[in-house]
PDB file of C-alpha atoms in Angstrom:
ATOM      1  CA  GLY A   1     160.083  48.816  52.233  1.00 40.00           C
ATOM      2  CA  VAL A   2     159.851  52.670  52.730  1.00 40.00           C
ATOM      3  CA  VAL A   3     158.866  52.219  56.403  1.00 45.00           C
ATOM      4  CA  GLY A   4     161.835  49.974  57.177  1.00 43.00           C
ATOM      5  CA  PRO A   5     163.796  52.767  58.867  1.00 47.00           C
ATOM      6  CA  LEU A   6     160.876  53.481  61.170  1.00 50.00           C
ATOM      7  CA  HIS A   7     160.706  49.862  62.332  1.00 50.00           C
ATOM      8  CA  GLU A   8     164.455  50.084  63.035  1.00 61.00           C
ATOM      9  CA  ILE A   9     164.280  53.383  65.054  1.00 68.00           C
ATOM     10  CA  ASN A  10     161.026  52.540  66.775  1.00 74.00           C
ATOM     11  CA  PRO A  11     162.363  50.561  69.677  1.00 79.00           C
ATOM     12  CA  VAL A  12     164.782  53.394  70.520  1.00 82.00           C
ATOM     13  CA  ARG A  13     162.068  55.953  70.567  1.00 82.00           C
ATOM     14  CA  VAL A  14     159.721  53.713  72.585  1.00 87.00           C
ATOM     15  CA  GLU A  15     162.431  53.036  75.219  1.00 90.00           C
ATOM     16  CA  TYR A  16     163.180  56.712  75.468  1.00 89.00           C
ATOM     17  CA  PHE A  17     159.547  57.735  76.049  1.00 92.00           C
ATOM     18  CA  CYS A  18     158.865  54.890  78.401  1.00 91.00           C
ATOM     19  CA  GLY A  19     161.966  55.725  80.427  1.00 92.00           C
ATOM     20  CA  VAL A  20     160.592  59.179  80.802  1.00 90.00           C
ATOM     21  CA  LEU A  21     156.984  58.069  81.666  1.00 94.00           C
ATOM     22  CA  GLY A  22     157.813  55.076  83.741  1.00 94.00           C
ATOM     23  CA  ASP A  23     155.189  52.181  84.199  1.00 95.00           C
ATOM     24  CA  LEU A  24     152.519  52.859  81.616  1.00 96.00           C
ATOM     25  CA  THR A  25     150.067  50.517  83.289  1.00 96.00           C
ATOM     26  CA  GLY A  26     146.768  52.363  83.500  1.00 96.00           C
ATOM     27  CA  GLN A  27     148.245  55.674  82.322  1.00 96.00           C
ATOM     28  CA  ARG A  28     145.936  57.759  80.087  1.00 98.00           C
ATOM     29  CA  LEU A  29     148.230  58.409  77.205  1.00 98.00           C
ATOM     30  CA  LEU A  30     147.825  60.475  73.963  1.00 98.00           C
ATOM     31  CA  GLU A  31     150.049  60.176  70.957  1.00 98.00           C
ATOM     32  CA  ILE A  32     150.026  63.107  68.461  1.00 98.00           C
ATOM     33  CA  GLY A  33     151.090  62.281  64.986  1.00 96.00           C
ATOM     34  CA  CYS A  34     150.878  58.512  65.390  1.00 95.00           C
ATOM     35  CA  GLY A  35     151.136  57.625  61.661  1.00 93.00           C
ATOM     36  CA  GLY A  36     150.490  53.986  61.139  1.00 93.00           C
ATOM     37  CA  GLY A  37     150.585  53.190  64.861  1.00 94.00           C
ATOM     38  CA  LEU A  38     153.992  51.706  65.253  1.00 91.00           C
ATOM     39  CA  MET A  39     154.681  53.361  68.622  1.00 93.00           C
ATOM     40  CA  ALA A  40     151.100  53.443  69.756  1.00 96.00           C
ATOM     41  CA  GLU A  41     150.907  49.695  69.619  1.00 96.00           C
ATOM     42  CA  GLU A  42     153.967  49.458  71.867  1.00 94.00           C
ATOM     43  CA  TYR A  43     152.476  51.835  74.424  1.00 96.00           C
ATOM     44  CA  ALA A  44     149.270  49.730  74.446  1.00 96.00           C
ATOM     45  CA  ARG A  45     151.188  46.513  74.882  1.00 95.00           C
ATOM     46  CA  ARG A  46     152.838  48.110  77.981  1.00 96.00           C
ATOM     47  CA  GLY A  47     149.380  48.741  79.579  1.00 97.00           C
ATOM     48  CA  ALA A  48     148.573  52.348  78.576  1.00 97.00           C
ATOM     49  CA  SER A  49     144.923  53.532  78.092  1.00 97.00           C
ATOM     50  CA  LEU A  50     145.634  54.979  74.721  1.00 97.00           C
ATOM     51  CA  ALA A  51     144.349  57.473  72.326  1.00 98.00           C
ATOM     52  CA  ALA A  52     146.200  58.414  69.151  1.00 98.00           C
ATOM     53  CA  VAL A  53     145.675  60.975  66.487  1.00 98.00           C
ATOM     54  CA  ASP A  54     147.130  61.745  63.056  1.00 97.00           C
ATOM     55  CA  ARG A  55     146.198  64.191  60.325  1.00 95.00           C
ATOM     56  CA  SER A  56     146.158  61.428  57.712  1.00 96.00           C
ATOM     57  CA  ALA A  57     142.876  59.576  57.697  1.00 96.00           C
ATOM     58  CA  ALA A  58     144.387  56.886  55.559  1.00 97.00           C
ATOM     59  CA  SER A  59     147.192  56.242  58.225  1.00 96.00           C
ATOM     60  CA  ILE A  60     144.562  56.139  60.959  1.00 97.00           C
ATOM     61  CA  ALA A  61     142.495  53.565  59.074  1.00 97.00           C
ATOM     62  CA  ILE A  62     145.656  51.325  58.601  1.00 97.00           C
ATOM     63  CA  ALA A  63     146.602  51.795  62.292  1.00 97.00           C
ATOM     64  CA  ALA A  64     143.157  50.941  63.489  1.00 97.00           C
ATOM     65  CA  ARG A  65     142.931  47.851  61.269  1.00 97.00           C
ATOM     66  CA  HIS A  66     146.266  46.546  62.481  1.00 96.00           C
ATOM     67  CA  ALA A  67     145.474  47.293  66.143  1.00 97.00           C
ATOM     68  CA  ARG A  68     142.174  45.269  65.770  1.00 96.00           C
ATOM     69  CA  ALA A  69     144.162  42.372  64.193  1.00 97.00           C
ATOM     70  CA  SER A  70     146.678  42.476  67.021  1.00 96.00           C
ATOM     71  CA  GLY A  71     143.939  42.461  69.722  1.00 97.00           C
ATOM     72  CA  LEU A  72     144.946  45.891  70.942  1.00 97.00           C
ATOM     73  CA  LYS A  73     142.425  48.551  72.175  1.00 96.00           C
ATOM     74  CA  ILE A  74     143.672  51.909  70.893  1.00 98.00           C
ATOM     75  CA  ALA A  75     141.255  54.911  70.325  1.00 98.00           C
ATOM     76  CA  TYR A  76     142.410  56.199  67.025  1.00 98.00           C
ATOM     77  CA  ALA A  77     141.086  59.539  65.607  1.00 97.00           C
ATOM     78  CA  PRO A  78     141.826  61.490  62.434  1.00 97.00           C
ATOM     79  CA  SER A  79     142.687  64.910  63.737  1.00 97.00           C
ATOM     80  CA  VAL A  80     145.563  67.485  64.061  1.00 96.00           C
ATOM     81  CA  GLY A  81     147.384  68.646  67.053  1.00 96.00           C
ATOM     82  CA  GLU A  82     145.971  72.107  66.743  1.00 97.00           C
ATOM     83  CA  ARG A  83     142.393  70.843  67.375  1.00 96.00           C
ATOM     84  CA  LEU A  84     142.443  67.849  69.691  1.00 97.00           C
ATOM     85  CA  PRO A  85     138.971  66.109  70.111  1.00 97.00           C
ATOM     86  CA  PHE A  86     139.347  65.514  73.777  1.00 97.00           C
ATOM     87  CA  THR A  87     138.065  67.231  76.974  1.00 97.00           C
ATOM     88  CA  SER A  88     140.426  69.178  79.138  1.00 97.00           C
ATOM     89  CA  GLY A  89     142.500  67.232  81.610  1.00 97.00           C
ATOM     90  CA  SER A  90     141.826  63.878  79.907  1.00 96.00           C
ATOM     91  CA  PHE A  91     145.420  62.510  79.919  1.00 98.00           C
ATOM     92  CA  ASP A  92     148.289  61.850  82.177  1.00 97.00           C
ATOM     93  CA  ALA A  93     150.830  62.202  79.362  1.00 98.00           C
ATOM     94  CA  VAL A  94     151.016  63.379  75.794  1.00 98.00           C
ATOM     95  CA  VAL A  95     153.794  62.017  73.573  1.00 97.00           C
ATOM     96  CA  SER A  96     154.996  63.323  70.060  1.00 96.00           C
ATOM     97  CA  ALA A  97     157.765  61.912  67.871  1.00 92.00           C
ATOM     98  CA  ASP A  98     158.962  63.957  64.926  1.00 89.00           C
ATOM     99  CA  THR A  99     155.774  65.807  64.554  1.00 93.00           C
ATOM    100  CA  LEU A 100     156.376  69.477  65.543  1.00 93.00           C
ATOM    101  CA  GLU A 101     158.206  70.166  62.320  1.00 94.00           C
ATOM    102  CA  HIS A 102     155.075  69.254  60.294  1.00 93.00           C
ATOM    103  CA  VAL A 103     152.320  71.103  62.048  1.00 95.00           C
ATOM    104  CA  ASP A 104     150.892  74.437  60.919  1.00 93.00           C
ATOM    105  CA  ASP A 105     150.955  76.151  64.219  1.00 94.00           C
ATOM    106  CA  VAL A 106     153.341  75.050  67.025  1.00 94.00           C
ATOM    107  CA  ASP A 107     151.859  77.308  69.662  1.00 93.00           C
ATOM    108  CA  LEU A 108     148.388  75.821  69.086  1.00 95.00           C
ATOM    109  CA  VAL A 109     149.778  72.363  69.316  1.00 96.00           C
ATOM    110  CA  VAL A 110     151.564  73.049  72.566  1.00 95.00           C
ATOM    111  CA  SER A 111     148.418  74.854  73.973  1.00 95.00           C
ATOM    112  CA  GLU A 112     146.197  71.994  73.112  1.00 97.00           C
ATOM    113  CA  SER A 113     148.616  69.479  74.558  1.00 97.00           C
ATOM    114  CA  ALA A 114     148.558  71.471  77.743  1.00 96.00           C
ATOM    115  CA  ARG A 115     144.691  71.741  77.707  1.00 97.00           C
ATOM    116  CA  VAL A 116     144.238  67.975  77.469  1.00 98.00           C
ATOM    117  CA  LEU A 117     146.856  67.196  80.158  1.00 97.00           C
ATOM    118  CA  ARG A 118     145.929  67.000  83.849  1.00 96.00           C
ATOM    119  CA  PRO A 119     147.898  69.300  86.162  1.00 94.00           C
ATOM    120  CA  GLY A 120     151.266  67.636  86.664  1.00 93.00           C
ATOM    121  CA  GLY A 121     150.876  65.753  83.445  1.00 96.00           C
ATOM    122  CA  VAL A 122     153.884  65.232  81.063  1.00 95.00           C
ATOM    123  CA  LEU A 123     154.455  66.342  77.498  1.00 96.00           C
ATOM    124  CA  ALA A 124     157.309  64.328  76.097  1.00 95.00           C
ATOM    125  CA  MET A 125     158.458  64.979  72.499  1.00 94.00           C
ATOM    126  CA  SER A 126     161.291  64.460  70.048  1.00 92.00           C
ATOM    127  CA  PHE A 127     161.665  66.814  67.132  1.00 94.00           C
ATOM    128  CA  ASP A 128     163.987  67.747  64.227  1.00 94.00           C
ATOM    129  CA  VAL A 129     166.442  70.593  64.851  1.00 96.00           C
ATOM    130  CA  CYS A 130     168.139  72.662  62.063  1.00 96.00           C
ATOM    131  CA  ASP A 131     170.503  75.017  63.779  1.00 96.00           C
ATOM    132  CA  SER A 132     173.819  76.167  62.285  1.00 96.00           C
ATOM    133  CA  ASN A 133     174.710  78.356  65.204  1.00 94.00           C
ATOM    134  CA  HIS A 134     176.764  75.769  67.079  1.00 93.00           C
ATOM    135  CA  GLY A 135     179.539  74.878  64.584  1.00 92.00           C
ATOM    136  CA  VAL A 136     177.693  72.444  62.414  1.00 94.00           C
ATOM    137  CA  PRO A 137     176.295  73.758  59.146  1.00 95.00           C
ATOM    138  CA  MET A 138     172.693  72.295  58.650  1.00 97.00           C
ATOM    139  CA  THR A 139     169.845  72.378  56.214  1.00 96.00           C
ATOM    140  CA  PHE A 140     166.312  71.036  56.337  1.00 96.00           C
ATOM    141  CA  PRO A 141     164.213  69.982  53.300  1.00 93.00           C
ATOM    142  CA  ALA A 142     161.476  72.607  52.685  1.00 91.00           C
ATOM    143  CA  SER A 143     159.136  69.920  51.590  1.00 90.00           C
ATOM    144  CA  ASN A 144     159.518  68.266  55.002  1.00 89.00           C
ATOM    145  CA  GLY A 145     158.036  71.283  56.915  1.00 92.00           C
ATOM    146  CA  HIS A 146     160.080  73.494  59.342  1.00 94.00           C
ATOM    147  CA  ALA A 147     162.653  72.308  61.814  1.00 95.00           C
ATOM    148  CA  MET A 148     163.238  74.523  64.789  1.00 95.00           C
ATOM    149  CA  THR A 149     166.478  76.038  65.957  1.00 95.00           C
ATOM    150  CA  LEU A 150     167.277  75.480  69.666  1.00 95.00           C
ATOM    151  CA  ALA A 151     166.411  79.078  70.385  1.00 93.00           C
ATOM    152  CA  GLU A 152     163.011  78.696  68.697  1.00 94.00           C
ATOM    153  CA  PHE A 153     162.153  75.634  70.702  1.00 93.00           C
ATOM    154  CA  GLU A 154     163.119  77.456  73.963  1.00 91.00           C
ATOM    155  CA  ARG A 155     160.975  80.502  73.003  1.00 90.00           C
ATOM    156  CA  ASP A 156     157.887  78.683  71.530  1.00 90.00           C
ATOM    157  CA  VAL A 157     157.717  75.440  73.439  1.00 92.00           C
ATOM    158  CA  TRP A 158     159.953  75.342  76.567  1.00 91.00           C
ATOM    159  CA  SER A 159     158.834  78.769  77.879  1.00 89.00           C
ATOM    160  CA  HIS A 160     155.159  78.271  77.229  1.00 90.00           C
ATOM    161  CA  GLU A 161     153.068  79.421  80.171  1.00 89.00           C
ATOM    162  CA  ALA A 162     151.282  76.201  80.642  1.00 90.00           C
ATOM    163  CA  PHE A 163     154.437  74.306  81.431  1.00 88.00           C
ATOM    164  CA  GLY A 164     156.501  76.953  83.386  1.00 74.00           C
ATOM    165  CA  GLN A 165     159.896  75.663  82.200  1.00 64.00           C
ATOM    166  CA  PHE A 166     161.653  78.995  82.702  1.00 65.00           C
ATOM    167  CA  SER A 167     165.169  77.830  83.483  1.00 73.00           C
ATOM    168  CA  PRO A 168     167.657  77.549  80.580  1.00 78.00           C
ATOM    169  CA  ILE A 169     167.945  74.239  78.794  1.00 86.00           C
ATOM    170  CA  ALA A 170     171.190  72.362  79.284  1.00 86.00           C
ATOM    171  CA  TRP A 171     171.404  71.218  75.592  1.00 91.00           C
ATOM    172  CA  ASN A 172     173.775  68.465  74.898  1.00 91.00           C
ATOM    173  CA  ILE A 173     175.806  70.282  72.381  1.00 93.00           C
ATOM    174  CA  ALA A 174     178.835  68.083  72.675  1.00 94.00           C
ATOM    175  CA  ASP A 175     177.021  65.269  70.906  1.00 93.00           C
ATOM    176  CA  MET A 176     175.555  67.510  68.085  1.00 95.00           C
ATOM    177  CA  ALA A 177     178.424  67.032  65.603  1.00 95.00           C
ATOM    178  CA  PRO A 178     178.872  63.273  65.877  1.00 95.00           C
ATOM    179  CA  PHE A 179     175.081  62.709  65.783  1.00 92.00           C
ATOM    180  CA  HIS A 180     174.944  64.967  62.698  1.00 95.00           C
ATOM    181  CA  GLU A 181     177.702  62.980  60.998  1.00 95.00           C
ATOM    182  CA  TRP A 182     175.810  59.740  61.681  1.00 90.00           C
ATOM    183  CA  HIS A 183     172.423  61.056  60.681  1.00 90.00           C
ATOM    184  CA  LYS A 184     173.688  62.548  57.387  1.00 92.00           C
ATOM    185  CA  ALA A 185     175.384  59.165  56.496  1.00 91.00           C
ATOM    186  CA  THR A 186     171.864  57.494  56.725  1.00 86.00           C
ATOM    187  CA  ALA A 187     170.497  59.825  53.873  1.00 88.00           C
ATOM    188  CA  PRO A 188     171.982  62.834  52.101  1.00 90.00           C
ATOM    189  CA  HIS A 189     168.925  64.923  53.084  1.00 92.00           C
ATOM    190  CA  HIS A 190     169.389  64.279  56.868  1.00 93.00           C
ATOM    191  CA  ASN A 191     171.477  67.362  57.228  1.00 96.00           C
ATOM    192  CA  TYR A 192     170.099  68.178  60.640  1.00 95.00           C
ATOM    193  CA  VAL A 193     169.841  66.634  64.132  1.00 94.00           C
ATOM    194  CA  VAL A 194     167.020  65.400  66.492  1.00 92.00           C
ATOM    195  CA  ALA A 195     166.414  66.594  70.036  1.00 92.00           C
ATOM    196  CA  ALA A 196     164.054  65.581  72.795  1.00 91.00           C
ATOM    197  CA  ALA A 197     162.479  67.275  75.676  1.00 91.00           C
ATOM    198  CA  VAL A 198     160.144  66.650  78.541  1.00 92.00           C
ATOM    199  CA  LEU A 199     157.783  69.273  80.044  1.00 93.00           C
ATOM    200  CA  THR A 200     155.516  69.164  83.069  1.00 92.00           C
ATOM    201  CA  ARG A 201     152.057  70.662  82.957  1.00 93.00           C
ATOM    202  CA  THR A 202     151.510  73.371  85.670  1.00 86.00           C
ATOM    203  CA  GLY A 203     148.246  73.769  87.550  1.00 65.00           C
ATOM    204  CA  GLN A 204     147.331  76.829  85.494  1.00 51.00           C
ATOM    205  CA  ARG A 205     144.558  76.503  82.933  1.00 45.00           C
ATOM    206  CA  SER A 206     145.745  76.940  79.327  1.00 42.00           C
ATOM    207  CA  GLU A 207     143.633  77.967  76.429  1.00 44.00           C
ATOM    208  CA  PRO A 208     144.895  77.883  72.848  1.00 40.00           C
ATOM    209  CA  SER A 209     145.838  81.333  71.465  1.00 37.00           C
ATOM    210  CA  ARG A 210     144.073  82.059  68.148  1.00 34.00           C
TER     211      ARG A 210
END
């Protein structure tokens, strides 16, 4: 079906995030943009104390129903990353897979992620990149949102005051062309690449800028 590719790539995403976060047992974890709960269920099976949000109430209903049928305890909520319904410092980690390109306000999502993280908590994300400044011409479907350039990510996310990642990013530019070639072969509109980053919350308080 139409979600077939998600089931195929899901194990790769889960292993990446779990490799970043380590043992999930007892970790308070929030997933932003959980969709139908494919990744959320894997985190729950690995012992995370899990909450998950998505802007689609229909997706949340499907995810919650499947979690109950699978005997998994996941606190699902229909919400957007710009307005997270949780108290400050509630989580040890926030994860987001291919969500940034679909949000209305990246700065608010990053600020809200920082707010709900404890000091020292981790924000781990993967995101689409459309950047023709490195020898690979790219396009991104307008109907799919806005994919950042690498420079935009560094400015709007990496350098956010709540995370204090002020050193330059060592992007893996060498793999951009071969990944782009593979990605485009999976579907004609996949004329872009995917990146991932991990940020650590500083001890400073962060409030969303409005």
